[in-house]
Amino acid sequence: MAACGGGSGPAGEGLRYAEYLPASARRSDADINHGGVLGARSLIAVGLGVAAFAFAGRYAFQIWKPLEQVLTKTAKKISKPSFPSYYKGGFEQKRSRQEASLILGVSPSADKAKIRTAHRRIMILNHPDKGGSPYLVTKINETKDLLESSTKH
């Protein structure tokens, strides 16, 4: 039995097979296989996670160009003012009702309450005490007077 390494020699010369080990040192087949299966399962799970991440990244890079264009267009739309462009040109020599309504931002057929509200809003923004121009204030007041004089209600 000593030739077969009956377990009496130094640790390096011990038995090579589990069947020759004493009963207390033996591990069951389930324990031996279980450790190997768990290791393989975890490696497969990690590999699948890396592959999923790689495919998601590839997909994100593919859709980024069209998405970037959409975001750029949306940002340009948002940054544009929602009101129409400014009235171009200076004041006419004789003020018309049309020009007066453009200055105050009301319709030519607006009633006195709307005219007064629009006049007040513009005067607050352009008052000389707040840094506005006295010339513009004069023109705004003339505009209000013209619209109120030609309004019936």
Coordinates of N, CA and C in Angstrom, one line a residue:
M1 N 0.8 -1.2 0.0 CA 0.0 0.0 0.0 C 0.9 1.2 0.0
A2 N 2.1 1.1 0.5 CA 3.0 2.2 0.6 C 3.4 2.6 -0.8
A3 N 3.4 1.7 -1.7 CA 3.7 2.0 -3.1 C 2.7 2.8 -3.8
C4 N 1.5 2.6 -3.3 CA 0.4 3.3 -3.9 C 0.2 4.7 -3.2
G5 N 1.0 5.0 -2.2 CA 0.8 6.2 -1.5 C -0.3 6.2 -0.5
G6 N -0.3 5.2 0.4 CA -1.4 5.0 1.3 C -1.7 6.2 2.2
G7 N -1.2 7.3 2.0 CA -1.5 8.4 2.8 C -0.5 8.7 3.9
S8 N 0.5 7.9 4.0 CA 1.4 8.0 5.2 C 2.6 8.9 4.8
G9 N 2.8 9.2 3.6 CA 4.0 10.0 3.1 C 3.7 11.5 3.3
P10 N 4.7 12.3 2.9 CA 4.6 13.7 3.1 C 3.4 14.2 2.2
A11 N 3.0 15.5 2.4 CA 1.8 16.0 1.7 C 1.9 16.0 0.2
G12 N 3.1 16.2 -0.3 CA 3.3 16.2 -1.7 C 3.2 14.9 -2.3
E13 N 3.4 13.8 -1.6 CA 3.3 12.5 -2.1 C 2.0 11.8 -1.8
G14 N 1.0 12.6 -1.5 CA -0.3 12.1 -1.1 C -1.0 11.5 -2.3
L15 N -2.2 11.0 -2.0 CA -3.0 10.4 -3.1 C -3.4 11.4 -4.1
R16 N -3.5 10.9 -5.3 CA -4.0 11.8 -6.4 C -5.4 11.7 -6.6
Y17 N -6.1 10.7 -6.2 CA -7.5 10.5 -6.6 C -8.3 10.5 -5.3
A18 N -9.5 11.1 -5.4 CA -10.4 11.2 -4.3 C -10.9 9.9 -3.7
E19 N -10.9 8.9 -4.5 CA -11.4 7.6 -4.0 C -10.4 6.9 -3.0
Y20 N -9.2 7.3 -3.0 CA -8.2 6.8 -2.1 C -8.1 7.6 -0.8
L21 N -8.8 8.8 -0.7 CA -8.8 9.6 0.5 C -9.6 9.0 1.6
P22 N -9.3 9.3 2.8 CA -10.2 8.8 3.9 C -11.5 9.4 3.8
A23 N -12.5 8.8 4.4 CA -13.9 9.2 4.3 C -14.1 10.6 4.8
S24 N -13.4 11.0 5.8 CA -13.6 12.4 6.4 C -13.1 13.5 5.4
A25 N -12.1 13.2 4.5 CA -11.6 14.2 3.6 C -12.2 14.2 2.3
R26 N -13.1 13.2 2.0 CA -13.7 13.2 0.7 C -14.8 14.2 0.5
R27 N -14.9 14.8 -0.7 CA -16.0 15.7 -1.0 C -16.9 14.9 -2.0
S28 N -18.2 15.3 -1.9 CA -19.2 14.6 -2.7 C -19.0 15.1 -4.1
D29 N -19.5 14.3 -5.1 CA -19.5 14.7 -6.5 C -20.3 16.0 -6.7
A30 N -21.4 16.2 -6.0 CA -22.3 17.4 -6.1 C -21.5 18.6 -5.7
D31 N -20.6 18.5 -4.6 CA -19.8 19.6 -4.2 C -18.8 20.0 -5.2
I32 N -18.2 19.0 -5.8 CA -17.1 19.2 -6.8 C -17.7 19.9 -8.0
N33 N -18.8 19.3 -8.5 CA -19.5 19.9 -9.7 C -20.1 21.2 -9.5
H34 N -20.7 21.4 -8.3 CA -21.4 22.6 -7.9 C -20.5 23.8 -8.0
G35 N -19.3 23.8 -7.5 CA -18.4 24.9 -7.6 C -18.0 25.2 -9.0
G36 N -17.8 24.2 -9.9 CA -17.5 24.4 -11.3 C -18.6 25.0 -12.0
V37 N -19.9 24.6 -11.7 CA -21.0 25.1 -12.5 C -21.3 26.6 -12.1
L38 N -21.1 26.9 -10.8 CA -21.3 28.3 -10.4 C -20.3 29.2 -11.0
G39 N -19.1 28.8 -11.1 CA -18.1 29.6 -11.7 C -18.4 29.8 -13.2
A40 N -18.8 28.8 -13.9 CA -19.2 28.9 -15.3 C -20.4 29.7 -15.5
R41 N -21.4 29.6 -14.6 CA -22.6 30.4 -14.7 C -22.3 31.9 -14.5
S42 N -21.4 32.2 -13.6 CA -21.1 33.6 -13.3 C -20.3 34.2 -14.5
L43 N -19.4 33.4 -15.1 CA -18.7 33.8 -16.3 C -19.6 34.1 -17.4
I44 N -20.6 33.2 -17.6 CA -21.5 33.4 -18.7 C -22.4 34.6 -18.5
A45 N -22.8 34.8 -17.2 CA -23.6 36.0 -16.9 C -22.8 37.3 -17.2
V46 N -21.6 37.3 -16.8 CA -20.7 38.5 -17.0 C -20.5 38.7 -18.5
G47 N -20.3 37.7 -19.2 CA -20.1 37.8 -20.7 C -21.4 38.3 -21.4
L48 N -22.5 37.8 -21.0 CA -23.8 38.3 -21.5 C -24.0 39.8 -21.2
G49 N -23.7 40.1 -20.0 CA -23.8 41.6 -19.6 C -22.9 42.5 -20.4
V50 N -21.7 42.1 -20.6 CA -20.8 42.8 -21.4 C -21.3 42.9 -22.9
A51 N -21.8 41.8 -23.4 CA -22.3 41.8 -24.8 C -23.6 42.7 -24.9
A52 N -24.4 42.7 -23.9 CA -25.6 43.5 -23.9 C -25.2 45.0 -23.9
F53 N -24.3 45.3 -23.0 CA -23.8 46.7 -22.9 C -23.2 47.2 -24.3
A54 N -22.4 46.3 -24.9 CA -21.8 46.6 -26.2 C -22.9 46.9 -27.3
F55 N -23.9 46.0 -27.3 CA -24.9 46.2 -28.3 C -25.7 47.5 -28.0
A56 N -26.0 47.8 -26.8 CA -26.7 49.0 -26.4 C -25.9 50.2 -26.8
G57 N -24.6 50.2 -26.6 CA -23.7 51.3 -27.0 C -23.7 51.5 -28.5
R58 N -23.6 50.4 -29.2 CA -23.6 50.5 -30.7 C -24.9 51.1 -31.2
Y59 N -26.0 50.7 -30.6 CA -27.3 51.2 -31.0 C -27.4 52.7 -30.7
A60 N -26.9 53.1 -29.5 CA -26.9 54.5 -29.1 C -26.1 55.3 -30.1
F61 N -25.0 54.9 -30.5 CA -24.2 55.6 -31.5 C -24.8 55.7 -32.8
Q62 N -25.6 54.7 -33.2 CA -26.3 54.7 -34.5 C -27.4 55.7 -34.5
I63 N -28.1 55.8 -33.4 CA -29.3 56.7 -33.4 C -28.9 58.1 -33.0
W64 N -27.6 58.3 -32.6 CA -27.2 59.6 -32.1 C -27.3 60.7 -33.2
K65 N -26.8 60.4 -34.4 CA -26.8 61.4 -35.5 C -28.2 62.0 -35.8
P66 N -29.2 61.1 -36.0 CA -30.6 61.7 -36.3 C -31.1 62.4 -35.0
L67 N -30.8 61.8 -33.9 CA -31.3 62.4 -32.6 C -30.7 63.8 -32.4
E68 N -29.4 63.9 -32.8 CA -28.7 65.2 -32.6 C -29.4 66.2 -33.6
Q69 N -29.7 65.8 -34.8 CA -30.4 66.8 -35.7 C -31.7 67.2 -35.2
V70 N -32.5 66.3 -34.6 CA -33.8 66.6 -34.1 C -33.7 67.6 -32.9
L71 N -32.7 67.3 -32.0 CA -32.5 68.2 -30.9 C -32.1 69.6 -31.3
T72 N -31.3 69.6 -32.3 CA -30.8 70.9 -32.8 C -32.0 71.7 -33.4
K73 N -32.8 71.1 -34.2 CA -34.0 71.8 -34.8 C -34.9 72.3 -33.7
T74 N -35.1 71.4 -32.7 CA -36.0 71.8 -31.6 C -35.5 73.0 -30.8
A75 N -34.2 72.9 -30.5 CA -33.6 74.0 -29.8 C -33.7 75.3 -30.6
K76 N -33.5 75.3 -31.9 CA -33.7 76.5 -32.7 C -35.1 77.0 -32.7
K77 N -36.1 76.1 -32.7 CA -37.5 76.5 -32.6 C -37.8 77.2 -31.3
I78 N -37.2 76.6 -30.2 CA -37.5 77.2 -28.9 C -36.9 78.5 -28.7
S79 N -35.7 78.7 -29.3 CA -35.0 80.0 -29.1 C -35.6 81.1 -29.9
K80 N -36.3 80.8 -30.9 CA -37.0 81.9 -31.7 C -38.1 82.5 -30.9
P81 N -38.3 83.8 -31.0 CA -39.4 84.4 -30.2 C -40.7 84.0 -30.8
S82 N -41.7 83.9 -29.9 CA -43.0 83.5 -30.3 C -43.9 84.6 -31.0
F83 N -43.4 85.8 -30.8 CA -44.2 86.9 -31.4 C -43.6 87.2 -32.8
P84 N -44.4 87.8 -33.7 CA -43.9 88.1 -35.0 C -42.8 89.1 -35.0
S85 N -42.1 89.2 -36.1 CA -41.0 90.2 -36.2 C -41.4 91.6 -36.0
Y86 N -40.5 92.4 -35.6 CA -40.8 93.8 -35.3 C -41.3 94.5 -36.6
Y87 N -42.1 95.6 -36.3 CA -42.5 96.5 -37.4 C -41.3 97.2 -37.9
K88 N -41.0 97.1 -39.2 CA -39.8 97.7 -39.7 C -40.2 99.1 -40.3
G89 N -39.4 100.0 -40.1 CA -39.6 101.4 -40.6 C -39.8 102.4 -39.4
G90 N -39.7 103.6 -39.7 CA -39.9 104.7 -38.7 C -41.4 105.1 -38.7
F91 N -41.6 106.2 -38.0 CA -42.9 106.7 -37.9 C -43.3 107.5 -39.1
E92 N -44.6 107.4 -39.5 CA -45.1 108.1 -40.6 C -45.3 109.6 -40.2
Q93 N -45.3 110.5 -41.2 CA -45.5 111.9 -40.9 C -46.9 112.2 -40.2
K94 N -47.9 111.6 -40.8 CA -49.2 111.7 -40.2 C -49.6 110.3 -39.8
R95 N -49.9 110.2 -38.5 CA -50.2 108.9 -37.9 C -51.5 108.3 -38.4
S96 N -51.5 107.1 -38.9 CA -52.7 106.4 -39.3 C -53.2 105.5 -38.2
R97 N -54.4 105.1 -38.3 CA -55.0 104.2 -37.3 C -54.2 102.8 -37.3
Q98 N -53.9 102.4 -38.5 CA -53.1 101.2 -38.7 C -51.8 101.2 -38.0
E99 N -51.0 102.3 -38.2 CA -49.7 102.4 -37.6 C -49.9 102.5 -36.0
A100 N -50.9 103.2 -35.6 CA -51.1 103.4 -34.1 C -51.4 102.0 -33.5
S101 N -52.2 101.2 -34.2 CA -52.5 99.9 -33.7 C -51.3 99.0 -33.6
L102 N -50.4 99.1 -34.6 CA -49.1 98.4 -34.6 C -48.2 98.8 -33.5
I103 N -48.2 100.1 -33.2 CA -47.3 100.6 -32.1 C -47.8 100.0 -30.7
L104 N -49.1 100.0 -30.5 CA -49.6 99.5 -29.2 C -49.8 98.0 -29.2
G105 N -49.8 97.4 -30.4 CA -50.0 95.9 -30.4 C -51.4 95.5 -30.2
V106 N -52.3 96.3 -30.6 CA -53.8 95.9 -30.6 C -54.3 96.0 -32.0
S107 N -55.5 95.4 -32.1 CA -56.2 95.5 -33.4 C -56.7 96.9 -33.7
P108 N -56.9 97.3 -34.9 CA -57.4 98.6 -35.2 C -58.8 98.9 -34.7
S109 N -59.5 97.8 -34.5 CA -60.9 98.0 -33.9 C -61.0 97.7 -32.4
A110 N -59.9 97.8 -31.7 CA -59.9 97.5 -30.3 C -60.7 98.5 -29.5
D111 N -61.3 98.1 -28.4 CA -62.1 99.0 -27.5 C -61.1 99.8 -26.6
K112 N -61.7 100.8 -25.9 CA -60.9 101.7 -25.1 C -60.1 100.9 -24.0
A113 N -60.8 99.9 -23.4 CA -60.1 99.2 -22.3 C -58.8 98.5 -22.8
K114 N -58.9 97.9 -24.0 CA -57.7 97.2 -24.5 C -56.6 98.2 -24.9
I115 N -57.1 99.4 -25.4 CA -56.1 100.4 -25.8 C -55.4 100.9 -24.5
R116 N -56.1 101.2 -23.4 CA -55.5 101.7 -22.2 C -54.6 100.6 -21.6
T117 N -55.0 99.4 -21.6 CA -54.1 98.3 -21.0 C -52.8 98.2 -21.8
A118 N -52.9 98.3 -23.2 CA -51.7 98.2 -24.0 C -50.8 99.4 -23.8
H119 N -51.5 100.6 -23.7 CA -50.7 101.8 -23.5 C -50.0 101.8 -22.1
R120 N -50.7 101.3 -21.1 CA -50.0 101.2 -19.8 C -48.8 100.3 -19.8
R121 N -49.0 99.1 -20.4 CA -47.9 98.1 -20.5 C -46.7 98.7 -21.2
I122 N -46.9 99.4 -22.3 CA -45.8 99.9 -23.1 C -45.2 101.1 -22.4
M123 N -46.0 101.9 -21.7 CA -45.5 103.1 -20.9 C -44.6 102.6 -19.8
I124 N -45.0 101.6 -19.1 CA -44.2 101.0 -18.0 C -42.8 100.6 -18.5
L125 N -42.7 100.0 -19.7 CA -41.5 99.5 -20.3 C -40.6 100.7 -20.8
N126 N -41.2 101.8 -21.3 CA -40.5 102.8 -21.9 C -40.5 104.2 -21.2
H127 N -40.9 104.2 -20.0 CA -41.0 105.5 -19.2 C -39.6 106.1 -19.1
P128 N -39.5 107.4 -19.2 CA -38.2 108.1 -19.1 C -37.5 107.9 -17.7
D129 N -38.3 107.9 -16.7 CA -37.8 107.7 -15.3 C -37.1 106.3 -15.2
K130 N -37.5 105.4 -16.0 CA -36.9 104.0 -16.0 C -35.8 103.8 -17.1
G131 N -35.4 104.9 -17.8 CA -34.4 104.8 -18.8 C -34.9 104.8 -20.2
G132 N -36.2 105.1 -20.4 CA -36.8 105.1 -21.7 C -36.6 106.5 -22.4
S133 N -37.0 106.5 -23.6 CA -36.8 107.7 -24.4 C -38.0 108.6 -24.3
P134 N -37.8 109.9 -24.1 CA -39.0 110.9 -24.1 C -39.6 111.0 -25.4
Y135 N -38.9 110.8 -26.5 CA -39.5 110.9 -27.8 C -40.4 109.7 -28.0
L136 N -40.0 108.5 -27.6 CA -40.9 107.4 -27.8 C -42.2 107.5 -26.9
V137 N -42.0 108.1 -25.7 CA -43.2 108.3 -24.8 C -44.1 109.2 -25.5
T138 N -43.6 110.3 -26.1 CA -44.5 111.2 -26.8 C -45.3 110.5 -27.9
K139 N -44.6 109.7 -28.7 CA -45.2 109.0 -29.8 C -46.3 108.0 -29.3
I140 N -46.0 107.3 -28.2 CA -46.9 106.4 -27.6 C -48.1 107.1 -27.1
N141 N -48.0 108.2 -26.5 CA -49.1 109.0 -26.0 C -50.0 109.5 -27.2
E142 N -49.3 110.0 -28.2 CA -50.1 110.4 -29.4 C -50.9 109.2 -30.0
T143 N -50.3 108.1 -30.0 CA -50.9 106.9 -30.5 C -52.2 106.6 -29.7
K144 N -52.0 106.6 -28.4 CA -53.2 106.3 -27.5 C -54.3 107.3 -27.8
D145 N -53.9 108.6 -27.9 CA -55.0 109.6 -28.1 C -55.7 109.4 -29.4
L146 N -54.9 109.1 -30.5 CA -55.5 108.9 -31.8 C -56.5 107.7 -31.8
L147 N -56.1 106.6 -31.2 CA -56.9 105.4 -31.1 C -58.2 105.7 -30.2
E148 N -58.0 106.3 -29.1 CA -59.2 106.6 -28.2 C -60.1 107.6 -28.8
S149 N -59.6 108.5 -29.6 CA -60.5 109.5 -30.2 C -61.4 108.9 -31.3
S150 N -60.8 107.9 -32.0 CA -61.6 107.3 -33.1 C -62.4 106.1 -32.7
T151 N -62.2 105.7 -31.4 CA -63.0 104.6 -30.9 C -64.3 105.1 -30.4
K152 N -65.4 104.4 -30.7 CA -66.8 104.8 -30.3 C -67.1 104.4 -28.8
H153 N -66.6 103.2 -28.4 CA -67.1 102.8 -27.0 C -66.1 103.3 -26.0

